[in-house]
XYZ file of C-alpha atoms in Angstrom:
178
model
C -4.097 -24.901 -68.587
C -5.600 -22.291 -66.093
C -8.744 -23.573 -66.500
C -7.783 -27.102 -66.502
C -6.069 -26.255 -62.935
C -8.707 -24.438 -61.839
C -11.284 -27.204 -63.051
C -8.689 -29.663 -61.563
C -8.569 -28.377 -57.855
C -12.796 -27.753 -58.028
C -12.899 -31.793 -57.991
C -10.281 -31.944 -55.320
C -11.773 -29.824 -53.149
C -15.394 -30.601 -53.671
C -15.187 -34.018 -54.514
C -15.313 -34.260 -57.659
C -17.272 -36.990 -60.142
C -19.772 -38.518 -59.468
C -18.594 -40.525 -56.001
C -21.897 -40.791 -53.991
C -19.432 -40.527 -50.880
C -21.310 -39.202 -47.353
C -19.274 -36.240 -46.183
C -17.370 -36.785 -43.203
C -19.188 -35.413 -39.916
C -16.365 -35.807 -37.417
C -14.812 -32.365 -36.681
C -12.292 -31.662 -33.886
C -13.139 -30.132 -30.949
C -11.545 -26.144 -30.352
C -9.276 -26.485 -27.345
C -9.630 -24.461 -24.009
C -6.712 -22.577 -23.344
C -6.083 -21.083 -20.188
C -5.642 -17.324 -20.575
C -3.275 -14.849 -17.912
C -6.269 -12.735 -17.765
C -6.401 -9.986 -15.118
C -9.617 -11.538 -14.014
C -9.296 -14.461 -11.855
C -12.261 -17.717 -11.303
C -12.920 -16.439 -7.621
C -12.094 -19.933 -6.324
C -8.218 -18.441 -7.459
C -9.061 -15.470 -5.482
C -7.365 -16.287 -1.660
C -7.063 -14.806 1.721
C -3.570 -13.209 1.014
C -5.501 -11.214 -1.962
C -8.327 -9.979 -0.636
C -6.125 -9.105 2.646
C -4.531 -7.142 -0.078
C -7.516 -5.309 -1.165
C -8.914 -4.679 2.029
C -4.654 -2.837 2.859
C -5.406 -1.280 -0.348
C -8.770 0.360 1.333
C -7.446 1.460 4.251
C -4.167 3.508 2.592
C -7.332 5.224 0.271
C -9.248 6.242 2.772
C -5.869 6.790 4.962
C -4.788 9.530 1.342
C -8.489 10.853 1.681
C -8.096 12.700 5.155
C -4.482 13.372 4.813
C -2.858 10.387 7.382
C 0.110 10.347 4.298
C 2.417 8.185 6.910
C -0.169 5.750 6.956
C -1.263 5.274 4.140
C 2.188 4.704 2.888
C 2.443 1.932 6.037
C -1.028 0.433 4.310
C 0.886 0.980 0.894
C 3.323 -1.488 1.985
C 1.622 -3.705 3.427
C -0.871 -4.514 0.464
C 2.167 -4.759 -1.290
C 3.653 -7.767 1.256
C 0.235 -9.497 1.427
C 0.447 -9.539 -2.781
C 3.504 -11.462 -2.167
C 1.805 -13.642 -0.183
C -0.600 -15.097 -2.587
C -0.567 -18.350 -4.047
C -2.273 -16.253 -7.122
C 0.629 -15.456 -9.624
C -1.286 -12.570 -11.331
C -1.457 -10.612 -7.717
C 2.329 -12.127 -6.982
C 3.263 -9.660 -10.345
C 1.056 -6.460 -8.141
C 3.536 -6.533 -5.498
C 6.246 -5.092 -7.484
C 7.646 -1.817 -9.565
C 7.792 1.623 -8.509
C 4.911 2.173 -5.324
C 2.875 4.636 -6.943
C 1.798 3.129 -9.672
C 2.000 -0.955 -7.627
C -0.582 0.946 -5.376
C -2.851 2.148 -8.609
C -2.607 -1.047 -9.616
C -3.156 -3.152 -6.743
C -6.875 -0.422 -6.476
C -7.696 -1.012 -10.273
C -7.399 -5.366 -9.552
C -8.845 -4.387 -6.966
C -12.002 -2.295 -7.994
C -12.612 -5.807 -10.635
C -12.294 -8.551 -8.984
C -13.128 -7.567 -4.484
C -15.655 -6.243 -2.809
C -14.438 -4.535 -0.176
C -16.362 -1.970 2.082
C -13.374 1.442 2.678
C -13.053 1.420 5.644
C -13.738 5.107 8.004
C -10.788 6.731 9.706
C -10.483 9.736 11.602
C -8.022 12.642 10.379
C -4.566 11.533 12.647
C -3.666 14.078 15.287
C -0.600 16.070 15.090
C 1.984 15.051 17.194
C 4.249 17.400 18.835
C 8.164 17.620 17.345
C 10.519 16.068 19.819
C 12.655 19.242 19.168
C 11.616 22.014 19.231
C 13.063 24.834 17.283
C 12.504 27.464 19.555
C 14.690 27.781 23.105
C 12.191 27.398 25.729
C 14.988 29.447 27.352
C 15.147 33.148 27.823
C 18.215 34.494 26.617
C 18.404 36.608 30.354
C 17.780 33.439 31.936
C 14.880 33.040 32.923
C 11.110 31.514 31.338
C 11.425 28.050 32.221
C 8.379 26.306 32.528
C 8.828 22.647 32.848
C 12.025 21.234 34.304
C 13.726 18.090 35.779
C 15.991 18.622 39.291
C 19.224 17.633 38.914
C 19.122 17.255 34.969
C 22.476 19.099 33.194
C 20.808 22.858 32.197
C 21.702 26.229 30.762
C 22.516 29.020 30.842
C 22.923 29.692 34.522
C 20.320 31.775 36.744
C 17.717 30.392 34.355
C 14.761 29.553 36.378
C 11.747 26.820 35.688
C 9.539 25.343 37.107
C 8.684 21.032 38.639
C 5.256 20.065 40.352
C 4.697 23.652 41.429
C 8.328 25.057 42.558
C 11.130 27.247 41.394
C 14.738 25.820 40.699
C 17.431 27.550 39.524
C 20.353 26.813 36.739
C 23.330 26.594 39.212
C 26.371 24.810 40.269
C 28.818 23.740 42.181
C 30.512 21.977 38.758
C 28.433 21.866 36.176
C 24.775 23.799 35.784
C 22.111 21.650 37.228
C 18.334 22.369 38.274
C 18.806 22.683 42.118
C 16.878 24.606 44.733
């Protein structure tokens, strides 16, 4: 029985019998499918994607010299540019936690866009607007730069303004007076 099945199957597969038919030469061409890959064609990279990569390179340069506030600003700008892109895979780079988002943007840019790394300098430290040290001494003297007429404390403290000596005194509320 098994032999009979095998013989009949081979006849079907190989055309069977004495028929000398021309083998069929028609075939279907494979269809091209568009995949959502990480490497788009250069035509698919728009200006927002290029700007995103430039901001990402700027963030990396700021990180290298220790300008962490500027790095954070540039990373935020890169994410906004990614969001504004017309390329869906670039738009997806704008989402997620900041540290992984930045790494994904940098990896995409290295693979798809050539950007020259900008040169940045270490930012000058900004002065503390609220110094921790009290500029006046506890004995009432030693303030160096004051504004005449401004409120002051403690009474009896001294300071200078444009070479003139002022004292913190009343009547009423203490002000810098001559």
